[in-house]
PDB file of C-alpha atoms in Angstrom:
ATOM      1  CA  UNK A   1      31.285   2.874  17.247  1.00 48.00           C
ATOM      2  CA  UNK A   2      30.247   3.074  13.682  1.00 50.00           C
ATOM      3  CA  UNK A   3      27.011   3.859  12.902  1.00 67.00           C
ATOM      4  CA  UNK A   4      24.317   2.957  10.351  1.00 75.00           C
ATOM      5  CA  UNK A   5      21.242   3.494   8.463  1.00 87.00           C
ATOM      6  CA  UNK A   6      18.865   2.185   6.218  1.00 91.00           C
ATOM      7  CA  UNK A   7      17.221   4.045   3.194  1.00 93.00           C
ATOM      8  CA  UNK A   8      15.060   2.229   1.341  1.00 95.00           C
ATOM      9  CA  UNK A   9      14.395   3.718  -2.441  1.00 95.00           C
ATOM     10  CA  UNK A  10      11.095   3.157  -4.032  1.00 94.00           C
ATOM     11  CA  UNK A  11       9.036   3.054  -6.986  1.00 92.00           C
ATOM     12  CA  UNK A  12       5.537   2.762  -7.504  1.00 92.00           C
ATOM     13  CA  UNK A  13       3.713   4.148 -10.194  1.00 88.00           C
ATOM     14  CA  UNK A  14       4.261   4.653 -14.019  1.00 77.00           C
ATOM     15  CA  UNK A  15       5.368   2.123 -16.793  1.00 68.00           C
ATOM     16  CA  UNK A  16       8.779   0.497 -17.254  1.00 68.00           C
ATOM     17  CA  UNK A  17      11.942   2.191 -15.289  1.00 74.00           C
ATOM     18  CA  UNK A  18      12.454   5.355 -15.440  1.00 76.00           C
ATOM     19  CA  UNK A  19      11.078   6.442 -12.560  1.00 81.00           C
ATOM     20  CA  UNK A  20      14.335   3.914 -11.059  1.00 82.00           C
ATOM     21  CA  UNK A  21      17.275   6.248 -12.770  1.00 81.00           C
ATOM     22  CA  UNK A  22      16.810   9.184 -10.976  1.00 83.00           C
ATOM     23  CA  UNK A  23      16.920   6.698  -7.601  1.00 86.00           C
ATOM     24  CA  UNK A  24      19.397   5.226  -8.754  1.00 85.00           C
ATOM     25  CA  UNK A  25      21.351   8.358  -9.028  1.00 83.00           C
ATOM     26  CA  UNK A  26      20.461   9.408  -5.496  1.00 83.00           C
ATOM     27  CA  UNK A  27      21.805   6.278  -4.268  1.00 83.00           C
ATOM     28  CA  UNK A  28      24.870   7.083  -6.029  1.00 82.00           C
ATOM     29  CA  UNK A  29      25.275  10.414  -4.450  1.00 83.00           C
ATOM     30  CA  UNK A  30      24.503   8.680  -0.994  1.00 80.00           C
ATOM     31  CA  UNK A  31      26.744   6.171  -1.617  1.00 78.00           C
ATOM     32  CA  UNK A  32      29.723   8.898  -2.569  1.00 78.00           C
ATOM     33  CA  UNK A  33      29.328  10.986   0.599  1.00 77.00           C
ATOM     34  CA  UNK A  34      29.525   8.193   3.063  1.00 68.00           C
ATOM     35  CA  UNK A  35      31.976   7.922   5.573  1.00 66.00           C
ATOM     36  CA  UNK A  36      33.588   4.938   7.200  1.00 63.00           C
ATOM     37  CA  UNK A  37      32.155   5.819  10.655  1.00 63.00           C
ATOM     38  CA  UNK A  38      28.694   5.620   9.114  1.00 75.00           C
ATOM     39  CA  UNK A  39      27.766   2.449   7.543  1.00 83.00           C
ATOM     40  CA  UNK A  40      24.832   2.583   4.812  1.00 85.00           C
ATOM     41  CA  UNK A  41      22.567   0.077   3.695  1.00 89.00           C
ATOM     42  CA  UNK A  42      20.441   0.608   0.570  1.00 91.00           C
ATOM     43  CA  UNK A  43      17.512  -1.419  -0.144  1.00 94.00           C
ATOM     44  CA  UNK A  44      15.544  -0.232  -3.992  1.00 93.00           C
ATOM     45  CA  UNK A  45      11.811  -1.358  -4.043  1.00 93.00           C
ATOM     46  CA  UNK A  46      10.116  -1.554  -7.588  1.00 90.00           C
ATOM     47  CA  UNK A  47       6.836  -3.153  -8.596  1.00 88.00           C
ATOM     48  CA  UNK A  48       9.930  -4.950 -11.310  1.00 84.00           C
ATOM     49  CA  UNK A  49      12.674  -5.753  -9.655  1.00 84.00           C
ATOM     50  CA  UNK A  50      14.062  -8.741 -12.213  1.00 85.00           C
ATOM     51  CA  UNK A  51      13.583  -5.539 -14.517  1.00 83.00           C
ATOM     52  CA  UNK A  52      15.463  -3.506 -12.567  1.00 84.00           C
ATOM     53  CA  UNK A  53      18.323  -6.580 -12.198  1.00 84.00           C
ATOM     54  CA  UNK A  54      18.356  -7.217 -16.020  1.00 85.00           C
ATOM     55  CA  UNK A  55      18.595  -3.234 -17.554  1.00 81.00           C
ATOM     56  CA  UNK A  56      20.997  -2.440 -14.320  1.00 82.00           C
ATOM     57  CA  UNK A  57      23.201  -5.492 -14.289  1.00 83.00           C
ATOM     58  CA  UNK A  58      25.677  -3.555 -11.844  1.00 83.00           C
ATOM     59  CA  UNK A  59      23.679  -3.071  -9.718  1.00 84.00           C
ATOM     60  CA  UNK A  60      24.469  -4.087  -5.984  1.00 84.00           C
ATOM     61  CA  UNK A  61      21.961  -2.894  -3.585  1.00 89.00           C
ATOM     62  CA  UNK A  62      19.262  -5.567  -1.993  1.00 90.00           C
ATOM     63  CA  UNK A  63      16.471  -5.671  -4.337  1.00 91.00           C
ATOM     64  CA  UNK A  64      12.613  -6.174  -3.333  1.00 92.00           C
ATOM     65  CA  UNK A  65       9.664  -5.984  -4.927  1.00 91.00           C
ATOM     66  CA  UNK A  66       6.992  -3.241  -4.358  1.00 91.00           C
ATOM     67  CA  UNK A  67       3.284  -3.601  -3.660  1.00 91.00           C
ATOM     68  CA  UNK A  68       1.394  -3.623  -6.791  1.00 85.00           C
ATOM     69  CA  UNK A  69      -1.925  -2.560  -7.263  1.00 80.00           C
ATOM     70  CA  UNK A  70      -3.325  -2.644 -10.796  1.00 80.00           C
ATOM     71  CA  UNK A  71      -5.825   0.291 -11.896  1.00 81.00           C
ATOM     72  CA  UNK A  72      -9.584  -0.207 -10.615  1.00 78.00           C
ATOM     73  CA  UNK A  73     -11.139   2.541 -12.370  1.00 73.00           C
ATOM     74  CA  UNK A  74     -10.064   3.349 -16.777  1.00 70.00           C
ATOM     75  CA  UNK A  75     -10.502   6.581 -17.266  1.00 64.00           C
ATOM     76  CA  UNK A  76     -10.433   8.453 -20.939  1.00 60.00           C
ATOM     77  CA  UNK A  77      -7.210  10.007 -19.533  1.00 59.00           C
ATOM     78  CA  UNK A  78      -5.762   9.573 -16.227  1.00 59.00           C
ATOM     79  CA  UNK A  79      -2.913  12.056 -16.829  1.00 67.00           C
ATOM     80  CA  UNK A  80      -4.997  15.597 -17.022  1.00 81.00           C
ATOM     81  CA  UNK A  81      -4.887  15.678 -13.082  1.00 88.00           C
ATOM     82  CA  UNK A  82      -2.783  13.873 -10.523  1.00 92.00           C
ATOM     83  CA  UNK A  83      -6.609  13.565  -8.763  1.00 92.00           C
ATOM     84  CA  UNK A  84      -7.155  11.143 -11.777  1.00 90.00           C
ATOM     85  CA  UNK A  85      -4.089   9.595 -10.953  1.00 91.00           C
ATOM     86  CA  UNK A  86      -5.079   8.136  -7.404  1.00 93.00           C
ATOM     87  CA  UNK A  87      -8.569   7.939  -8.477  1.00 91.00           C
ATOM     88  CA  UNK A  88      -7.515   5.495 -11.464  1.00 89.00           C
ATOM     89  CA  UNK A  89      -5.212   3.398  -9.103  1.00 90.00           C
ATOM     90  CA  UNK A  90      -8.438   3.127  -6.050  1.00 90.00           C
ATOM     91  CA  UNK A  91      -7.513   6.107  -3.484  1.00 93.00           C
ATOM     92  CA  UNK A  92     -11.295   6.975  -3.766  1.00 92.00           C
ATOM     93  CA  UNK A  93     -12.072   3.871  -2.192  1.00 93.00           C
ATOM     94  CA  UNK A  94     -11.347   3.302   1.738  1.00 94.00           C
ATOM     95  CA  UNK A  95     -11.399  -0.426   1.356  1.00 94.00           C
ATOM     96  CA  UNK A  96      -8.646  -0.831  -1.793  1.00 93.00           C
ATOM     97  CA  UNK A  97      -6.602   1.789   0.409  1.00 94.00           C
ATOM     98  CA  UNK A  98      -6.905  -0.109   3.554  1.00 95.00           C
ATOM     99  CA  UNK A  99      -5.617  -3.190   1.440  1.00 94.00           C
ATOM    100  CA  UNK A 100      -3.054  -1.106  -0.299  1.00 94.00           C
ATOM    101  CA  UNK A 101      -1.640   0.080   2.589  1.00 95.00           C
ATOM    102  CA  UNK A 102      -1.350  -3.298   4.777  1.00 96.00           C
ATOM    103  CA  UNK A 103       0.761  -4.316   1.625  1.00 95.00           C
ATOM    104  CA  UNK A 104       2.988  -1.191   2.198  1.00 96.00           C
ATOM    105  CA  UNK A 105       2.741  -1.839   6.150  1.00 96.00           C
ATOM    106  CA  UNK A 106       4.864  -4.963   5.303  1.00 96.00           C
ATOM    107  CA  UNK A 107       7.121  -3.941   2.984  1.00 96.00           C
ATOM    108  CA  UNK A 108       7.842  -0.975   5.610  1.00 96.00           C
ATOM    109  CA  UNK A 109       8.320  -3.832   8.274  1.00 95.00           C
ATOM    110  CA  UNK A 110      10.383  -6.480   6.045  1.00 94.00           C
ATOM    111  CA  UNK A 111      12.665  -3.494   5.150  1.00 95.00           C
ATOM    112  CA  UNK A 112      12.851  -1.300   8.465  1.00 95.00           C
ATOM    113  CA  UNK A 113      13.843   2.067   7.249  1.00 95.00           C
ATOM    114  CA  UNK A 114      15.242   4.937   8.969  1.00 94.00           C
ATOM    115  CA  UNK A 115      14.948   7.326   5.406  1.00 94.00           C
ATOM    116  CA  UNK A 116      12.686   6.881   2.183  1.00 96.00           C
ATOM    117  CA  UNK A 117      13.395   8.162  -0.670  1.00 95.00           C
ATOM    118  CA  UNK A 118      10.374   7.812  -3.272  1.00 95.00           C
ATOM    119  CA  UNK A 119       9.882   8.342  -6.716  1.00 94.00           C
ATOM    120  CA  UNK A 120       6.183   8.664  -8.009  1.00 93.00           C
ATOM    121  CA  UNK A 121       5.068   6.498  -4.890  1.00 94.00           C
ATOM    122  CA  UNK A 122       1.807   8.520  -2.941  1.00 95.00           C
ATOM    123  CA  UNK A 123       1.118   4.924  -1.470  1.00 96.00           C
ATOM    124  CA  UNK A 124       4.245   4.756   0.725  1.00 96.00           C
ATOM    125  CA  UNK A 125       3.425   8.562   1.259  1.00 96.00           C
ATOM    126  CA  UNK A 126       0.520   7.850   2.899  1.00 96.00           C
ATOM    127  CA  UNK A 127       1.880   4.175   4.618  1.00 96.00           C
ATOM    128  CA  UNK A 128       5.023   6.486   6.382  1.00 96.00           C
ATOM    129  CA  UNK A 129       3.395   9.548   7.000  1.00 95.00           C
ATOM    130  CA  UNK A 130       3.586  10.224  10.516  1.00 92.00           C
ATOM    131  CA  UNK A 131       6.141   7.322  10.847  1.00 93.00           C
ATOM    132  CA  UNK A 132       9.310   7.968   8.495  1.00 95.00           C
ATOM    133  CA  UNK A 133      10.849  10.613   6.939  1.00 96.00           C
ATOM    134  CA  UNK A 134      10.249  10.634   3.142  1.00 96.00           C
ATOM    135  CA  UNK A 135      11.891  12.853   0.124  1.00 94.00           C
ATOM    136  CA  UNK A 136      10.334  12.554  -2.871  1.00 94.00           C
ATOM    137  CA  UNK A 137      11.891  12.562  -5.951  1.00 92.00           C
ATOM    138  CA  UNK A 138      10.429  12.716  -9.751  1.00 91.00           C
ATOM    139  CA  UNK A 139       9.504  15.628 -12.670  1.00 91.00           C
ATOM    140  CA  UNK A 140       7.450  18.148 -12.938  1.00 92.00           C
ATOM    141  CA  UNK A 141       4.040  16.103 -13.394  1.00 92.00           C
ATOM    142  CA  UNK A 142       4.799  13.535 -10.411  1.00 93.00           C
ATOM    143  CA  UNK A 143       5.363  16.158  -7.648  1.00 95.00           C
ATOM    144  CA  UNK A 144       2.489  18.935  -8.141  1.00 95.00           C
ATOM    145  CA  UNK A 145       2.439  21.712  -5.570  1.00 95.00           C
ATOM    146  CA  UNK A 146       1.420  20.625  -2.298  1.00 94.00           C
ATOM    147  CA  UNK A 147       0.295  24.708  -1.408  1.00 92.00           C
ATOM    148  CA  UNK A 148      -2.924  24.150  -3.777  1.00 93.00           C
ATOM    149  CA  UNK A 149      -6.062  23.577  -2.594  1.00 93.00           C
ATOM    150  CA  UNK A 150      -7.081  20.972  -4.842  1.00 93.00           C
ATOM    151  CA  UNK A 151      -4.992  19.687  -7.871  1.00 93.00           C
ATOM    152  CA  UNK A 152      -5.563  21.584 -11.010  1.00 91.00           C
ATOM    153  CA  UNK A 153      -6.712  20.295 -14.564  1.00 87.00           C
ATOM    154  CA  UNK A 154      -3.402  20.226 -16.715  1.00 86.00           C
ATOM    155  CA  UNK A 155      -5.945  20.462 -19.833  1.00 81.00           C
ATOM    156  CA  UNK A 156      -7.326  23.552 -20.409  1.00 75.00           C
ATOM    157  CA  UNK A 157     -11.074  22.572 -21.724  1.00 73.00           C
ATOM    158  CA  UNK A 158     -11.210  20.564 -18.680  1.00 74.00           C
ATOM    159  CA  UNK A 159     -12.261  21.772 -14.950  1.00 72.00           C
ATOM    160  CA  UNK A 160     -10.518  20.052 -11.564  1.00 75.00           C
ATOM    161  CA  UNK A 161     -12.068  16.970 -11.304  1.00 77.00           C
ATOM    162  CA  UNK A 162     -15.024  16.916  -8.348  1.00 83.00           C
ATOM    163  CA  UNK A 163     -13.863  13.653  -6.841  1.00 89.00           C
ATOM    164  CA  UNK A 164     -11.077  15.107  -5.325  1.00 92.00           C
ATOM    165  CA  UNK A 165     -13.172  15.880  -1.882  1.00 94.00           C
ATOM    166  CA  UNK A 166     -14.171  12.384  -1.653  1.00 95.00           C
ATOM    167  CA  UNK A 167     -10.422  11.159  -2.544  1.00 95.00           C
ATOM    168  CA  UNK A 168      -9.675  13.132   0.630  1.00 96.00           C
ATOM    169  CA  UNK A 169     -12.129  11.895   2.497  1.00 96.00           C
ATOM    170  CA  UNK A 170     -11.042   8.466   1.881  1.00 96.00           C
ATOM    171  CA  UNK A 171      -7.511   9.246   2.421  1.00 97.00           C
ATOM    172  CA  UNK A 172      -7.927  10.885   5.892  1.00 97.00           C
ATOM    173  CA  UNK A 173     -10.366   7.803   6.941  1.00 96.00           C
ATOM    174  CA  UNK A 174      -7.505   5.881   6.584  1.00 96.00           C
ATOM    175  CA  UNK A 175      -4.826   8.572   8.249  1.00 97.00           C
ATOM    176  CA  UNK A 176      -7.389   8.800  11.220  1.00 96.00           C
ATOM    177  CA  UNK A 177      -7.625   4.374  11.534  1.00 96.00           C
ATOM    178  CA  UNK A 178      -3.869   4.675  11.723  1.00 95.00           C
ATOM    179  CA  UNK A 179      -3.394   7.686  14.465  1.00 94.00           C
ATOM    180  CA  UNK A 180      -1.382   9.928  11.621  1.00 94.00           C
ATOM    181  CA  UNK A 181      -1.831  13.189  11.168  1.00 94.00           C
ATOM    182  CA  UNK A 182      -4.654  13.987   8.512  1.00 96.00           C
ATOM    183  CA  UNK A 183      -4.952  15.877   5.078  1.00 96.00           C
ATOM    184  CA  UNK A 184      -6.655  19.378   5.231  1.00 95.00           C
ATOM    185  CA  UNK A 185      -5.738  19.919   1.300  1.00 95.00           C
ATOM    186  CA  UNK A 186      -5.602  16.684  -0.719  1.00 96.00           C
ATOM    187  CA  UNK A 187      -2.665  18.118  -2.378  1.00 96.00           C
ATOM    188  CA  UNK A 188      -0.921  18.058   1.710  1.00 96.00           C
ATOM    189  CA  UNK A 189      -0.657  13.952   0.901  1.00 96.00           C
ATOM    190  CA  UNK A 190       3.189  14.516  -1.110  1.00 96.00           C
ATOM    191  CA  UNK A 191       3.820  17.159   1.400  1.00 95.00           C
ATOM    192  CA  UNK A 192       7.083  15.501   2.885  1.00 95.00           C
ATOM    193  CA  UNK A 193      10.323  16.225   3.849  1.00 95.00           C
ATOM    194  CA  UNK A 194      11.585  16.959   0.936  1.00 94.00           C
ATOM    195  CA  UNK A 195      11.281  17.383  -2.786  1.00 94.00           C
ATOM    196  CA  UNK A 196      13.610  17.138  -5.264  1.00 92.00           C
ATOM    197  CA  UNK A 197      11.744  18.167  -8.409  1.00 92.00           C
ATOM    198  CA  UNK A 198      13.878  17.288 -11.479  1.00 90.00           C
ATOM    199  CA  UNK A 199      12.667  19.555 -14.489  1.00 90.00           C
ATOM    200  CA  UNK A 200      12.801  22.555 -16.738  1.00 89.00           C
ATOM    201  CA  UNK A 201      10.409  25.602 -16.251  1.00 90.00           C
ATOM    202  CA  UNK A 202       9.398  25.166 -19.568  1.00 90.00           C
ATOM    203  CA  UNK A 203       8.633  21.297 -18.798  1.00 90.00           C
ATOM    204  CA  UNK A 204       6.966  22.048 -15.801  1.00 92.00           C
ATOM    205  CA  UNK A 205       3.279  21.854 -16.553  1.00 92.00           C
ATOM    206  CA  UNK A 206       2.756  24.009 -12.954  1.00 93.00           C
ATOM    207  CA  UNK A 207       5.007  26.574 -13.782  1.00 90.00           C
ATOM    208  CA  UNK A 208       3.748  29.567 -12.479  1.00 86.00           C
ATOM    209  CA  UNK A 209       2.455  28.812  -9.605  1.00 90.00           C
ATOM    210  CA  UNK A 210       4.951  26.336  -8.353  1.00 91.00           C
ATOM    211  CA  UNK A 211       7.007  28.037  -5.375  1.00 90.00           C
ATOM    212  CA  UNK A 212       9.926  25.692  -5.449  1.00 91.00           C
ATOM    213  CA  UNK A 213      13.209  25.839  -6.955  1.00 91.00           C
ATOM    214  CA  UNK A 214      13.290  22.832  -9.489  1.00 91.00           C
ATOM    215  CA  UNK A 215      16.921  21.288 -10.355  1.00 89.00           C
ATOM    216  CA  UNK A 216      17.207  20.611 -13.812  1.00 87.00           C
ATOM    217  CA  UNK A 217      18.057  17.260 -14.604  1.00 83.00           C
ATOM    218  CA  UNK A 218      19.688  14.589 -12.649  1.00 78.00           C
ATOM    219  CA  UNK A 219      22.259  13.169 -15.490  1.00 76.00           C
ATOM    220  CA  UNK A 220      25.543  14.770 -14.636  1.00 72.00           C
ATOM    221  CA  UNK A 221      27.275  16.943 -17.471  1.00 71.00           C
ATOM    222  CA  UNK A 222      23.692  17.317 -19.407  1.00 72.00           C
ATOM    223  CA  UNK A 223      24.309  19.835 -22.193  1.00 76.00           C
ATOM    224  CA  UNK A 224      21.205  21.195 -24.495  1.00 74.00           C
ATOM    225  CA  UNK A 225      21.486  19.549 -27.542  1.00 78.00           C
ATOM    226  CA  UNK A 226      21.888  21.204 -31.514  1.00 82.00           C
ATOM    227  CA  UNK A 227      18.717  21.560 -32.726  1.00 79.00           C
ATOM    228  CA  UNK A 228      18.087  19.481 -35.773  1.00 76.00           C
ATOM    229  CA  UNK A 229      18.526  20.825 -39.551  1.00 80.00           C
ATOM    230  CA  UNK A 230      15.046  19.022 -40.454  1.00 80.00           C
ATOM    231  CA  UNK A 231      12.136  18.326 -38.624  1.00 79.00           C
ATOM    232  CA  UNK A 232      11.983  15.386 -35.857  1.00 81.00           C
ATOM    233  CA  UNK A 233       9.652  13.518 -34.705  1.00 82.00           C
ATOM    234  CA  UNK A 234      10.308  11.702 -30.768  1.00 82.00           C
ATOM    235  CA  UNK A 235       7.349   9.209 -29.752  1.00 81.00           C
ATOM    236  CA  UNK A 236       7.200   7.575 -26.945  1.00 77.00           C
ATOM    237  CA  UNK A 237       4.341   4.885 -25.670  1.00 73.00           C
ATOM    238  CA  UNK A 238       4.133   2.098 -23.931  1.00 67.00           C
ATOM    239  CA  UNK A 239       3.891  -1.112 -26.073  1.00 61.00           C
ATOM    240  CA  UNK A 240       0.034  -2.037 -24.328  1.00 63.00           C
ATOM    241  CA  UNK A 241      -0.832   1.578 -25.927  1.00 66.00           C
ATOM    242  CA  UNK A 242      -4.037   1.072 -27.802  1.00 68.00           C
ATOM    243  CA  UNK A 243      -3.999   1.459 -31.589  1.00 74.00           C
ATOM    244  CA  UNK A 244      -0.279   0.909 -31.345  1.00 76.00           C
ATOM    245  CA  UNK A 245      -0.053  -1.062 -34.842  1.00 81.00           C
ATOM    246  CA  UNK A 246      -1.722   2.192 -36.555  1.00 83.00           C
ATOM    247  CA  UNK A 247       0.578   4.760 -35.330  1.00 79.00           C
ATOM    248  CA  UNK A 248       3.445   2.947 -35.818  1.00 81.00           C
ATOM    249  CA  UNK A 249       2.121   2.420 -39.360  1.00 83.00           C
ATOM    250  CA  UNK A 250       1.372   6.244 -39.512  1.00 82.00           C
ATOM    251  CA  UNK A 251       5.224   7.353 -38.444  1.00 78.00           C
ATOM    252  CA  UNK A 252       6.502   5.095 -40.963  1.00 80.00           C
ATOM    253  CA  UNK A 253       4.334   6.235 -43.637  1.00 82.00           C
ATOM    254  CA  UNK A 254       5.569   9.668 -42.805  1.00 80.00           C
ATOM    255  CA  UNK A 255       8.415  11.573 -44.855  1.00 78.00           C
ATOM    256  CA  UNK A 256       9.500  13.304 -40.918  1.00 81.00           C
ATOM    257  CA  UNK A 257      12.423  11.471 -39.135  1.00 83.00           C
ATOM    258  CA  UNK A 258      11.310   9.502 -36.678  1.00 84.00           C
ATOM    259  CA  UNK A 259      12.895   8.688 -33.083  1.00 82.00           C
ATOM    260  CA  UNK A 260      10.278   6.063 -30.948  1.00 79.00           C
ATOM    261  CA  UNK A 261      10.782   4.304 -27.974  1.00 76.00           C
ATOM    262  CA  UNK A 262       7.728   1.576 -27.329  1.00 73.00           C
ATOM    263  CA  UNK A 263       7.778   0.110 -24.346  1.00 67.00           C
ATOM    264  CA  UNK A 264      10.693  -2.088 -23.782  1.00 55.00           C
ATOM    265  CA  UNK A 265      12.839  -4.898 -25.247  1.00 47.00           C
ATOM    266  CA  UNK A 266      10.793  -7.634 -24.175  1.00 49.00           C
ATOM    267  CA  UNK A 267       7.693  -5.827 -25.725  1.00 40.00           C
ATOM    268  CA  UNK A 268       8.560  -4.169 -28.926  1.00 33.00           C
TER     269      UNK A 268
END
């Protein structure tokens, strides 16, 4: 009797599709190591999926789309903590998660997985905890040390931020409505089965206190690259970047060579 499974990849959080390639390369591996006895179906969820049709025309897995939930709260920067990262996108605020997660709920139910694999996604996180096993997937920045007992500021002038207790709060409210098991550490909410961490120690903004092995990168055959004769210049924004006109002004202005990406080709 053959067997089979279904994996659903996902994507939540962060701008454009990158957070899709190193799914896509997991799907890949997946895909290589199955045997005929065990059938696998592979179902990729991104808040973009004509996006994710159009750069990855090849593509042949079932494609859905991924609950989106716009940012409630603009902070000056939401990237100096991951805590500023679920408090920009609501996950201080039981009622947004309670709607967030009935989105999830469905998705969960439409798709009926036996495996997640997630890439910068705490929503499903929190939606299959208890329920489905999850690895995680992403860099340095997206998968912070679940051992801490609060996330740490990434900026040195800056101190954790305080909201963090009443992020957990709101998080376990929810955990407790849904009989899963709760969050003694807020960190404990990316604590799943397993992490693949794809980075450098030298990228990794918690090296040093990170205890697990990272893996380098996920493109195959990756060799470090000459260094440059001259000075270089790499920028990289995303085209709703504010003041956009004036830096691109400012780099071509500039005498330094100049490699940008801005958002994508729809955009630029």
């Amino acid at each position: 009797m053959v067997q089979s499974s279904r994996i659903l990849l996902v994507s939540e959080l962060g701008a454009g599709l990158g957070h899709l390639a190193p799914l896509l390369a997991v799907a890949e591996s997946i895909r290589a190591a199955g045997r005929k006895s065990h059938k696998v179906k592979i179902i990729v969820a991104s808040p973009n999926s004509v996006g994710v049709a159009r750069t990855f025309p090849d593509i042949d897995y079932d494609l859905v789309n991924s609950p989106v939930s716009p940012p409630v709260v603009h902070l000056r920067s939401h990237t100096a903590s991951y805590a500023e990262v679920l408090t920009t996108f609501g996950y201080s605020r039981p009622d947004h998660l309670r709607a967030s997660m009935r989105a999830w709920d469905d998705l969960i139910n439409l798709t009926k997985p036996d495996l997640i694999v997630a890439d910068h996604s705490p929503s499903i996180c929190l939606a299959a905890r208890s329920r489905i096993p999850i690895i995680q997937t992403g860099t340095g920045f997206t998968l912070p040390p679940v051992s801490l007992p609060q996330f740490p500021s990434l900026l040195r002038e800056s101190a954790a931020p305080t909201i963090q207790k009443q992020i957990l709060l709101a998080i376990n409210e929810i955990l407790e409505e849904r009989n899963s098991k709760l969050c003694k550490r807020l960190p404990e909410l990316l604590d799943t089965e397993y992490r693949a961490i794809f980075s450098l120690p030298h990228l990794d903004p918690y090296s040093g206190i990170r205890k697990e092995d990272l893996l380098g990168s996920y493109h195959k055959g990756l060799v470090p690259s000459v260094p440059p004769k001259k000075s270089k210049v790499f920028v990289y924004a995303g085209s709703g970047m504010r003041d956009l006109d004036t830096i691109v002004q400012s780099i071509s202005d500039s005498d330094v060579e100049v490699e940008a990406y801005f958002g994508n080709a729809d955009t630029v």
